[in-house]
Structures are given as structure tokens and as C-alpha cells.
Amino acid sequence: GAGVSQTPSNKVTEKGKYVELRCDPISGHTALYWYRQSLGQGPEFLIYFQGTGAADDSGLPNDRFFAVRPEGSVSTLKIQRTERGDSAVYLCASSLSPSGTDTQYFGPGTRLTVL
Amino acid sequence: AQKVTQAQTEISVVEKEDVTLDCVYETRDTTYYLFWYKQPPSGELVFLIRRNSFDEQNEISGRYSWNFQKSTSSFNFTITASQVVDSAVYFCALSGGYTGTASKLTFGTGTRLQVTL
């Protein structure tokens, strides 16, 4: 079946602008995760959803970052007043449940560049 | 807090050599899960294996094998007879087994493997 998909694959924006990154999880997966990967680093956890609710947003760096999953499927990561330091690859993953017994499968990522 | 250390930043081998990628982890959870992911130049993270903390049996899958040792908090990954297609960045990751920790993967910084002819 189809894997996790993310759009756009690349996003270039100017400092101060607002951006939205979209994630479409594997069908039937109730848990959805966002990670951020800076150059030369491993992915870092941002937030995860169980169904429609954000169950853990402890990884969001500040209040410019927000994510929603209104119908329990597609999720959107929103970044306000972007800064150059926000440039990174934003990865989305999904799993059957948030239990550690279920593997997280990753999408191809969105490369965000803030000029 | 959970931590994963991959001390090898980059490894270069010639095709057909065996190579071992090291992973050392720290956690206070008694139940936890360990993972290896591969990130080829295309960028997508590909799941390779998951182990739980109660199962220390080593695993072999084709040319890949994994050695899990709780006594040394290590989960090392060996590729036998490496091939050029194995060139990628490999990440070790850890998640907890309890609510609140189970859902976050903590990744190491990755090991870049370069296999040449």
C-alpha cells in the first residue's frame, strides 16, 4: 500500500513568512509524528498525535510552531514568522498506534529553506 | 532522559568488507525498544529492525545482523560483505515502553557509511 506522503517536497520562503507543511499518513495508522532533521544530525521529535489530539507537543521549539490533525488523518505543521534557523528537513511518520511495539514509518520529508 | 550515541561519524570500506556500526544507549525505562533506520542519499528513512528490551537474542537478516547487549547498553549493526548500495547514513534510535515515553524516538547523530569498489 501507499506509504507516508508529504507535500511540498521543497519549500523556499523568506524570513518572517508563514508556511504550512502537509503529511498524509499510512491508511489506518492512528498515530502521527513530526520530526525535524538539521544537516548532519538525527531527527528530533517535535509532536505526536493520537487520533485528532496532540498527545505530546513537548518537542515544539516555541509558540511559532503549531500542528493540527482535525480529522485524525492528514496533519499540517504550521510555522509562523519563519526564521533562518527553521531551515531543516521536516519529517512525518505514522504508526498503527503510539505504543512502542509499533514501528514508525517515515515519509520523504519536506526540505524547508528560509532565506 | 534518553540518549543514543553513535560515536562513528563516518566509515569508509571497500566492497565485500564486513563493517560494524556501533550504537550505545541510555535510558531509565525498564521496557524500551531499539531501532535501526537507513537513510540513503534520496533522504527517506527506511526502517530496518526493531528490538524490545526483553529480547537479547541476536538477529540475522541476509547480510545484516544485530547484536543487542543490555549489559553494555549496546545495539550494534553488522553488514557482511558490504555492497555499494549499502552506502547511506544509518541511525540508531530508542523509544520507551511506557505512556509518555513510548511515542518519541530518540535518534543518534548517525553514521555515514561509504562503500567503494
PDB file of C-alpha atoms in Angstrom:
ATOM      1  CA  GLY A   1       0.000   0.000   0.000  1.00  0.00           C
ATOM      2  CA  ALA A   2       0.910   3.656  -0.091  1.00  0.00           C
ATOM      3  CA  GLY A   3       3.445   4.951   2.374  1.00  0.00           C
ATOM      4  CA  VAL A   4       3.543   8.248   4.230  1.00  0.00           C
ATOM      5  CA  SER A   5       3.416  11.191   1.846  1.00  0.00           C
ATOM      6  CA  GLN A   6       4.480  14.765   2.471  1.00  0.00           C
ATOM      7  CA  THR A   7       3.934  17.936   0.486  1.00  0.00           C
ATOM      8  CA  PRO A   8       5.614  20.010  -0.690  1.00  0.00           C
ATOM      9  CA  SER A   9       8.914  18.194  -1.095  1.00  0.00           C
ATOM     10  CA  ASN A  10      10.721  21.530  -1.061  1.00  0.00           C
ATOM     11  CA  LYS A  11       9.670  24.896   0.276  1.00  0.00           C
ATOM     12  CA  VAL A  12      11.658  28.099  -0.009  1.00  0.00           C
ATOM     13  CA  THR A  13      10.360  31.093   1.880  1.00  0.00           C
ATOM     14  CA  GLU A  14      11.526  34.422   3.173  1.00  0.00           C
ATOM     15  CA  LYS A  15      12.222  35.270   6.768  1.00  0.00           C
ATOM     16  CA  GLY A  16       9.049  36.328   8.538  1.00  0.00           C
ATOM     17  CA  LYS A  17       6.642  34.455   6.274  1.00  0.00           C
ATOM     18  CA  TYR A  18       4.132  31.783   7.279  1.00  0.00           C
ATOM     19  CA  VAL A  19       4.408  28.206   5.963  1.00  0.00           C
ATOM     20  CA  GLU A  20       2.324  25.059   6.101  1.00  0.00           C
ATOM     21  CA  LEU A  21       3.696  21.559   5.649  1.00  0.00           C
ATOM     22  CA  ARG A  22       1.349  18.673   4.996  1.00  0.00           C
ATOM     23  CA  CYS A  23       1.557  14.992   5.960  1.00  0.00           C
ATOM     24  CA  ASP A  24      -0.675  12.158   4.783  1.00  0.00           C
ATOM     25  CA  PRO A  25      -0.093   9.052   6.952  1.00  0.00           C
ATOM     26  CA  ILE A  26      -0.430   5.398   6.050  1.00  0.00           C
ATOM     27  CA  SER A  27      -4.092   4.464   5.922  1.00  0.00           C
ATOM     28  CA  GLY A  28      -5.282   3.018   9.221  1.00  0.00           C
ATOM     29  CA  HIS A  29      -2.433   4.433  11.280  1.00  0.00           C
ATOM     30  CA  THR A  30      -3.796   6.276  14.293  1.00  0.00           C
ATOM     31  CA  ALA A  31      -0.528   7.793  15.498  1.00  0.00           C
ATOM     32  CA  LEU A  32       1.243  10.542  13.569  1.00  0.00           C
ATOM     33  CA  TYR A  33       4.569  12.178  14.398  1.00  0.00           C
ATOM     34  CA  TRP A  34       6.550  15.196  13.284  1.00  0.00           C
ATOM     35  CA  TYR A  35      10.334  15.355  13.500  1.00  0.00           C
ATOM     36  CA  ARG A  36      12.876  17.919  12.359  1.00  0.00           C
ATOM     37  CA  GLN A  37      16.263  16.981  10.919  1.00  0.00           C
ATOM     38  CA  SER A  38      19.008  19.554  10.665  1.00  0.00           C
ATOM     39  CA  LEU A  39      22.009  18.998   8.434  1.00  0.00           C
ATOM     40  CA  GLY A  40      24.295  16.294   9.787  1.00  0.00           C
ATOM     41  CA  GLN A  41      22.008  15.460  12.691  1.00  0.00           C
ATOM     42  CA  GLY A  42      19.498  12.790  13.559  1.00  0.00           C
ATOM     43  CA  PRO A  43      15.790  13.590  13.506  1.00  0.00           C
ATOM     44  CA  GLU A  44      14.452  15.380  16.587  1.00  0.00           C
ATOM     45  CA  PHE A  45      10.940  14.837  17.884  1.00  0.00           C
ATOM     46  CA  LEU A  46       8.500  17.730  17.630  1.00  0.00           C
ATOM     47  CA  ILE A  47       4.965  16.485  18.299  1.00  0.00           C
ATOM     48  CA  TYR A  48       2.768  13.434  18.029  1.00  0.00           C
ATOM     49  CA  PHE A  49      -0.957  12.895  17.563  1.00  0.00           C
ATOM     50  CA  GLN A  50      -3.107  10.032  18.686  1.00  0.00           C
ATOM     51  CA  GLY A  51      -6.233  10.465  16.578  1.00  0.00           C
ATOM     52  CA  THR A  52      -7.150  14.137  16.385  1.00  0.00           C
ATOM     53  CA  GLY A  53      -5.473  15.293  19.571  1.00  0.00           C
ATOM     54  CA  ALA A  54      -1.883  16.335  20.124  1.00  0.00           C
ATOM     55  CA  ALA A  55      -0.818  13.855  22.800  1.00  0.00           C
ATOM     56  CA  ASP A  56       2.689  15.240  23.246  1.00  0.00           C
ATOM     57  CA  ASP A  57       3.940  18.563  21.873  1.00  0.00           C
ATOM     58  CA  SER A  58       6.960  18.832  24.132  1.00  0.00           C
ATOM     59  CA  GLY A  59       9.362  18.961  21.216  1.00  0.00           C
ATOM     60  CA  LEU A  60       7.943  22.081  19.576  1.00  0.00           C
ATOM     61  CA  PRO A  61      10.711  24.686  19.900  1.00  0.00           C
ATOM     62  CA  ASN A  62       8.473  27.701  20.567  1.00  0.00           C
ATOM     63  CA  ASP A  63       4.978  29.069  20.014  1.00  0.00           C
ATOM     64  CA  ARG A  64       5.659  29.892  16.375  1.00  0.00           C
ATOM     65  CA  PHE A  65       5.204  26.189  15.674  1.00  0.00           C
ATOM     66  CA  PHE A  66       1.766  24.602  15.688  1.00  0.00           C
ATOM     67  CA  ALA A  67       0.305  21.414  14.237  1.00  0.00           C
ATOM     68  CA  VAL A  68      -3.210  20.128  13.665  1.00  0.00           C
ATOM     69  CA  ARG A  69      -4.871  16.889  12.641  1.00  0.00           C
ATOM     70  CA  PRO A  70      -8.556  17.818  12.518  1.00  0.00           C
ATOM     71  CA  GLU A  71      -9.990  14.560  11.177  1.00  0.00           C
ATOM     72  CA  GLY A  72      -7.462  12.128  12.569  1.00  0.00           C
ATOM     73  CA  SER A  73      -5.737  11.535   9.257  1.00  0.00           C
ATOM     74  CA  VAL A  74      -3.884  14.306   7.416  1.00  0.00           C
ATOM     75  CA  SER A  75      -1.803  16.642   9.557  1.00  0.00           C
ATOM     76  CA  THR A  76      -0.462  20.121   8.906  1.00  0.00           C
ATOM     77  CA  LEU A  77       2.571  21.623  10.599  1.00  0.00           C
ATOM     78  CA  LYS A  78       2.355  25.407  10.657  1.00  0.00           C
ATOM     79  CA  ILE A  79       5.240  27.754  11.242  1.00  0.00           C
ATOM     80  CA  GLN A  80       4.632  31.454  11.790  1.00  0.00           C
ATOM     81  CA  ARG A  81       7.158  34.261  11.315  1.00  0.00           C
ATOM     82  CA  THR A  82       9.776  31.891   9.964  1.00  0.00           C
ATOM     83  CA  GLU A  83      13.410  32.396  10.909  1.00  0.00           C
ATOM     84  CA  ARG A  84      16.571  31.253   9.156  1.00  0.00           C
ATOM     85  CA  GLY A  85      17.144  28.779  11.968  1.00  0.00           C
ATOM     86  CA  ASP A  86      13.934  26.972  10.998  1.00  0.00           C
ATOM     87  CA  SER A  87      15.637  25.716   7.838  1.00  0.00           C
ATOM     88  CA  ALA A  88      15.710  21.914   8.052  1.00  0.00           C
ATOM     89  CA  VAL A  89      14.031  18.795   6.703  1.00  0.00           C
ATOM     90  CA  TYR A  90      10.685  18.214   8.379  1.00  0.00           C
ATOM     91  CA  LEU A  91       9.832  14.540   8.593  1.00  0.00           C
ATOM     92  CA  CYS A  92       6.478  12.966   9.249  1.00  0.00           C
ATOM     93  CA  ALA A  93       5.970   9.401  10.444  1.00  0.00           C
ATOM     94  CA  SER A  94       2.979   7.243  11.278  1.00  0.00           C
ATOM     95  CA  SER A  95       2.383   4.036  13.205  1.00  0.00           C
ATOM     96  CA  LEU A  96      -0.583   1.783  13.914  1.00  0.00           C
ATOM     97  CA  SER A  97      -0.664   3.028  17.492  1.00  0.00           C
ATOM     98  CA  PRO A  98       1.608   5.134  19.694  1.00  0.00           C
ATOM     99  CA  SER A  99       2.808   2.050  21.511  1.00  0.00           C
ATOM    100  CA  GLY A 100       6.500   1.325  21.363  1.00  0.00           C
ATOM    101  CA  THR A 101       5.595  -2.056  19.877  1.00  0.00           C
ATOM    102  CA  ASP A 102       4.509  -0.398  16.636  1.00  0.00           C
ATOM    103  CA  THR A 103       7.126   0.799  14.207  1.00  0.00           C
ATOM    104  CA  GLN A 104       7.134   4.361  12.932  1.00  0.00           C
ATOM    105  CA  TYR A 105       7.295   4.626   9.146  1.00  0.00           C
ATOM    106  CA  PHE A 106       8.649   7.839   7.711  1.00  0.00           C
ATOM    107  CA  GLY A 107       7.728   9.975   4.739  1.00  0.00           C
ATOM    108  CA  PRO A 108      10.231  11.542   2.332  1.00  0.00           C
ATOM    109  CA  GLY A 109      10.281  14.845   4.215  1.00  0.00           C
ATOM    110  CA  THR A 110       9.818  18.488   3.308  1.00  0.00           C
ATOM    111  CA  ARG A 111      13.009  20.492   2.925  1.00  0.00           C
ATOM    112  CA  LEU A 112      12.315  23.991   4.250  1.00  0.00           C
ATOM    113  CA  THR A 113      14.704  26.787   3.375  1.00  0.00           C
ATOM    114  CA  VAL A 114      14.217  30.190   4.980  1.00  0.00           C
ATOM    115  CA  LEU A 115      16.135  32.933   3.188  1.00  0.00           C
TER     116      LEU A 115
ATOM    117  CA  ALA B   1      16.252  11.321  29.745  1.00  0.00           C
ATOM    118  CA  GLN B   2      17.003   9.037  26.860  1.00  0.00           C
ATOM    119  CA  LYS B   3      20.174   9.281  24.827  1.00  0.00           C
ATOM    120  CA  VAL B   4      21.660   7.451  21.857  1.00  0.00           C
ATOM    121  CA  THR B   5      25.329   7.719  20.953  1.00  0.00           C
ATOM    122  CA  GLN B   6      26.776   6.750  17.607  1.00  0.00           C
ATOM    123  CA  ALA B   7      30.431   7.555  18.024  1.00  0.00           C
ATOM    124  CA  GLN B   8      31.409   6.721  14.444  1.00  0.00           C
ATOM    125  CA  THR B   9      30.661   9.735  12.293  1.00  0.00           C
ATOM    126  CA  GLU B  10      31.834   8.246   9.028  1.00  0.00           C
ATOM    127  CA  ILE B  11      33.141   4.854   7.915  1.00  0.00           C
ATOM    128  CA  SER B  12      34.650   4.004   4.541  1.00  0.00           C
ATOM    129  CA  VAL B  13      35.066   0.409   3.398  1.00  0.00           C
ATOM    130  CA  VAL B  14      35.803  -1.401   0.178  1.00  0.00           C
ATOM    131  CA  GLU B  15      33.075  -3.569  -1.259  1.00  0.00           C
ATOM    132  CA  LYS B  16      32.860  -7.055   0.256  1.00  0.00           C
ATOM    133  CA  GLU B  17      34.366  -5.963   3.551  1.00  0.00           C
ATOM    134  CA  ASP B  18      32.377  -6.521   6.738  1.00  0.00           C
ATOM    135  CA  VAL B  19      31.528  -3.427   8.742  1.00  0.00           C
ATOM    136  CA  THR B  20      30.039  -2.882  12.206  1.00  0.00           C
ATOM    137  CA  LEU B  21      28.165   0.250  13.206  1.00  0.00           C
ATOM    138  CA  ASP B  22      28.139   0.956  16.923  1.00  0.00           C
ATOM    139  CA  CYS B  23      25.222   2.203  18.993  1.00  0.00           C
ATOM    140  CA  VAL B  24      25.191   2.872  22.728  1.00  0.00           C
ATOM    141  CA  TYR B  25      22.054   3.995  24.517  1.00  0.00           C
ATOM    142  CA  GLU B  26      20.956   5.384  27.871  1.00  0.00           C
ATOM    143  CA  THR B  27      17.502   5.059  29.369  1.00  0.00           C
ATOM    144  CA  ARG B  28      15.879   4.729  32.771  1.00  0.00           C
ATOM    145  CA  ASP B  29      12.966   2.754  31.353  1.00  0.00           C
ATOM    146  CA  THR B  30      12.962  -0.977  32.086  1.00  0.00           C
ATOM    147  CA  THR B  31      10.911  -1.589  28.953  1.00  0.00           C
ATOM    148  CA  TYR B  32      12.194   0.055  25.805  1.00  0.00           C
ATOM    149  CA  TYR B  33      12.650  -0.501  22.095  1.00  0.00           C
ATOM    150  CA  LEU B  34      15.665  -0.091  19.867  1.00  0.00           C
ATOM    151  CA  PHE B  35      15.620   0.591  16.154  1.00  0.00           C
ATOM    152  CA  TRP B  36      17.909   0.950  13.186  1.00  0.00           C
ATOM    153  CA  TYR B  37      16.959   3.094  10.206  1.00  0.00           C
ATOM    154  CA  LYS B  38      18.784   3.619   6.919  1.00  0.00           C
ATOM    155  CA  GLN B  39      18.781   6.988   5.170  1.00  0.00           C
ATOM    156  CA  PRO B  40      20.055   6.675   1.587  1.00  0.00           C
ATOM    157  CA  PRO B  41      21.002   9.732  -0.475  1.00  0.00           C
ATOM    158  CA  SER B  42      17.347  10.083  -1.516  1.00  0.00           C
ATOM    159  CA  GLY B  43      16.666  11.128   2.078  1.00  0.00           C
ATOM    160  CA  GLU B  44      13.815   8.845   3.124  1.00  0.00           C
ATOM    161  CA  LEU B  45      14.311   6.971   6.389  1.00  0.00           C
ATOM    162  CA  VAL B  46      13.913   3.236   5.847  1.00  0.00           C
ATOM    163  CA  PHE B  47      13.084   1.003   8.809  1.00  0.00           C
ATOM    164  CA  LEU B  48      15.477  -1.936   9.236  1.00  0.00           C
ATOM    165  CA  ILE B  49      14.798  -3.546  12.615  1.00  0.00           C
ATOM    166  CA  ARG B  50      13.100  -3.171  15.998  1.00  0.00           C
ATOM    167  CA  ARG B  51      14.103  -4.993  19.188  1.00  0.00           C
ATOM    168  CA  ASN B  52      12.485  -4.881  22.592  1.00  0.00           C
ATOM    169  CA  SER B  53      14.437  -4.779  25.818  1.00  0.00           C
ATOM    170  CA  PHE B  54      13.359  -8.266  26.865  1.00  0.00           C
ATOM    171  CA  ASP B  55      14.737  -9.986  23.810  1.00  0.00           C
ATOM    172  CA  GLU B  56      18.513 -10.096  23.700  1.00  0.00           C
ATOM    173  CA  GLN B  57      18.644 -12.725  21.008  1.00  0.00           C
ATOM    174  CA  ASN B  58      20.810 -11.658  18.120  1.00  0.00           C
ATOM    175  CA  GLU B  59      19.112 -11.389  14.779  1.00  0.00           C
ATOM    176  CA  ILE B  60      20.296 -12.036  11.247  1.00  0.00           C
ATOM    177  CA  SER B  61      18.558 -10.943   8.091  1.00  0.00           C
ATOM    178  CA  GLY B  62      20.509 -11.747   4.957  1.00  0.00           C
ATOM    179  CA  ARG B  63      23.747  -9.758   5.087  1.00  0.00           C
ATOM    180  CA  TYR B  64      22.554  -7.768   8.109  1.00  0.00           C
ATOM    181  CA  SER B  65      22.933  -8.819  11.723  1.00  0.00           C
ATOM    182  CA  TRP B  66      22.303  -7.106  15.018  1.00  0.00           C
ATOM    183  CA  ASN B  67      23.938  -7.673  18.404  1.00  0.00           C
ATOM    184  CA  PHE B  68      21.956  -6.447  21.415  1.00  0.00           C
ATOM    185  CA  GLN B  69      23.742  -6.486  24.776  1.00  0.00           C
ATOM    186  CA  LYS B  70      21.920  -4.999  27.758  1.00  0.00           C
ATOM    187  CA  SER B  71      24.994  -5.377  29.959  1.00  0.00           C
ATOM    188  CA  THR B  72      26.830  -2.794  27.867  1.00  0.00           C
ATOM    189  CA  SER B  73      23.726  -0.889  26.652  1.00  0.00           C
ATOM    190  CA  SER B  74      24.715  -1.508  23.070  1.00  0.00           C
ATOM    191  CA  PHE B  75      22.851  -2.436  19.910  1.00  0.00           C
ATOM    192  CA  ASN B  76      25.419  -2.851  17.165  1.00  0.00           C
ATOM    193  CA  PHE B  77      24.699  -3.466  13.499  1.00  0.00           C
ATOM    194  CA  THR B  78      26.947  -5.508  11.207  1.00  0.00           C
ATOM    195  CA  ILE B  79      26.808  -5.626   7.429  1.00  0.00           C
ATOM    196  CA  THR B  80      28.565  -8.653   5.979  1.00  0.00           C
ATOM    197  CA  ALA B  81      30.116  -8.479   2.529  1.00  0.00           C
ATOM    198  CA  SER B  82      29.178  -4.820   2.066  1.00  0.00           C
ATOM    199  CA  GLN B  83      27.945  -3.547  -1.279  1.00  0.00           C
ATOM    200  CA  VAL B  84      27.931  -0.110  -2.882  1.00  0.00           C
ATOM    201  CA  VAL B  85      24.137   0.016  -2.397  1.00  0.00           C
ATOM    202  CA  ASP B  86      24.722  -0.081   1.359  1.00  0.00           C
ATOM    203  CA  SER B  87      26.149   3.440   1.194  1.00  0.00           C
ATOM    204  CA  ALA B  88      23.879   5.583   3.357  1.00  0.00           C
ATOM    205  CA  VAL B  89      23.569   7.199   6.755  1.00  0.00           C
ATOM    206  CA  TYR B  90      22.465   4.741   9.405  1.00  0.00           C
ATOM    207  CA  PHE B  91      20.594   5.864  12.511  1.00  0.00           C
ATOM    208  CA  CYS B  92      20.100   4.027  15.761  1.00  0.00           C
ATOM    209  CA  ALA B  93      17.018   5.089  17.739  1.00  0.00           C
ATOM    210  CA  LEU B  94      15.371   4.398  21.084  1.00  0.00           C
ATOM    211  CA  SER B  95      11.830   4.667  22.392  1.00  0.00           C
ATOM    212  CA  GLY B  96      10.432   3.982  25.838  1.00  0.00           C
ATOM    213  CA  GLY B  97       7.873   1.361  26.716  1.00  0.00           C
ATOM    214  CA  TYR B  98       5.573   3.443  28.862  1.00  0.00           C
ATOM    215  CA  THR B  99       2.983   6.110  28.197  1.00  0.00           C
ATOM    216  CA  GLY B 100       4.742   9.395  27.658  1.00  0.00           C
ATOM    217  CA  THR B 101       7.980   7.855  26.513  1.00  0.00           C
ATOM    218  CA  ALA B 102       6.825   5.221  24.076  1.00  0.00           C
ATOM    219  CA  SER B 103       5.954   7.567  21.302  1.00  0.00           C
ATOM    220  CA  LYS B 104       9.109   9.575  20.912  1.00  0.00           C
ATOM    221  CA  LEU B 105      12.016   8.183  19.014  1.00  0.00           C
ATOM    222  CA  THR B 106      15.351   9.485  20.234  1.00  0.00           C
ATOM    223  CA  PHE B 107      17.895   9.243  17.457  1.00  0.00           C
ATOM    224  CA  GLY B 108      21.658   9.180  17.446  1.00  0.00           C
ATOM    225  CA  THR B 109      23.573  11.508  15.160  1.00  0.00           C
ATOM    226  CA  GLY B 110      24.025   8.790  12.554  1.00  0.00           C
ATOM    227  CA  THR B 111      26.960   7.008  10.939  1.00  0.00           C
ATOM    228  CA  ARG B 112      27.679   7.708   7.292  1.00  0.00           C
ATOM    229  CA  LEU B 113      28.799   4.523   5.541  1.00  0.00           C
ATOM    230  CA  GLN B 114      30.636   4.836   2.254  1.00  0.00           C
ATOM    231  CA  VAL B 115      31.219   1.612   0.324  1.00  0.00           C
ATOM    232  CA  THR B 116      33.532   1.878  -2.669  1.00  0.00           C
ATOM    233  CA  LEU B 117      34.517  -0.544  -5.399  1.00  0.00           C
TER     234      LEU B 117
END
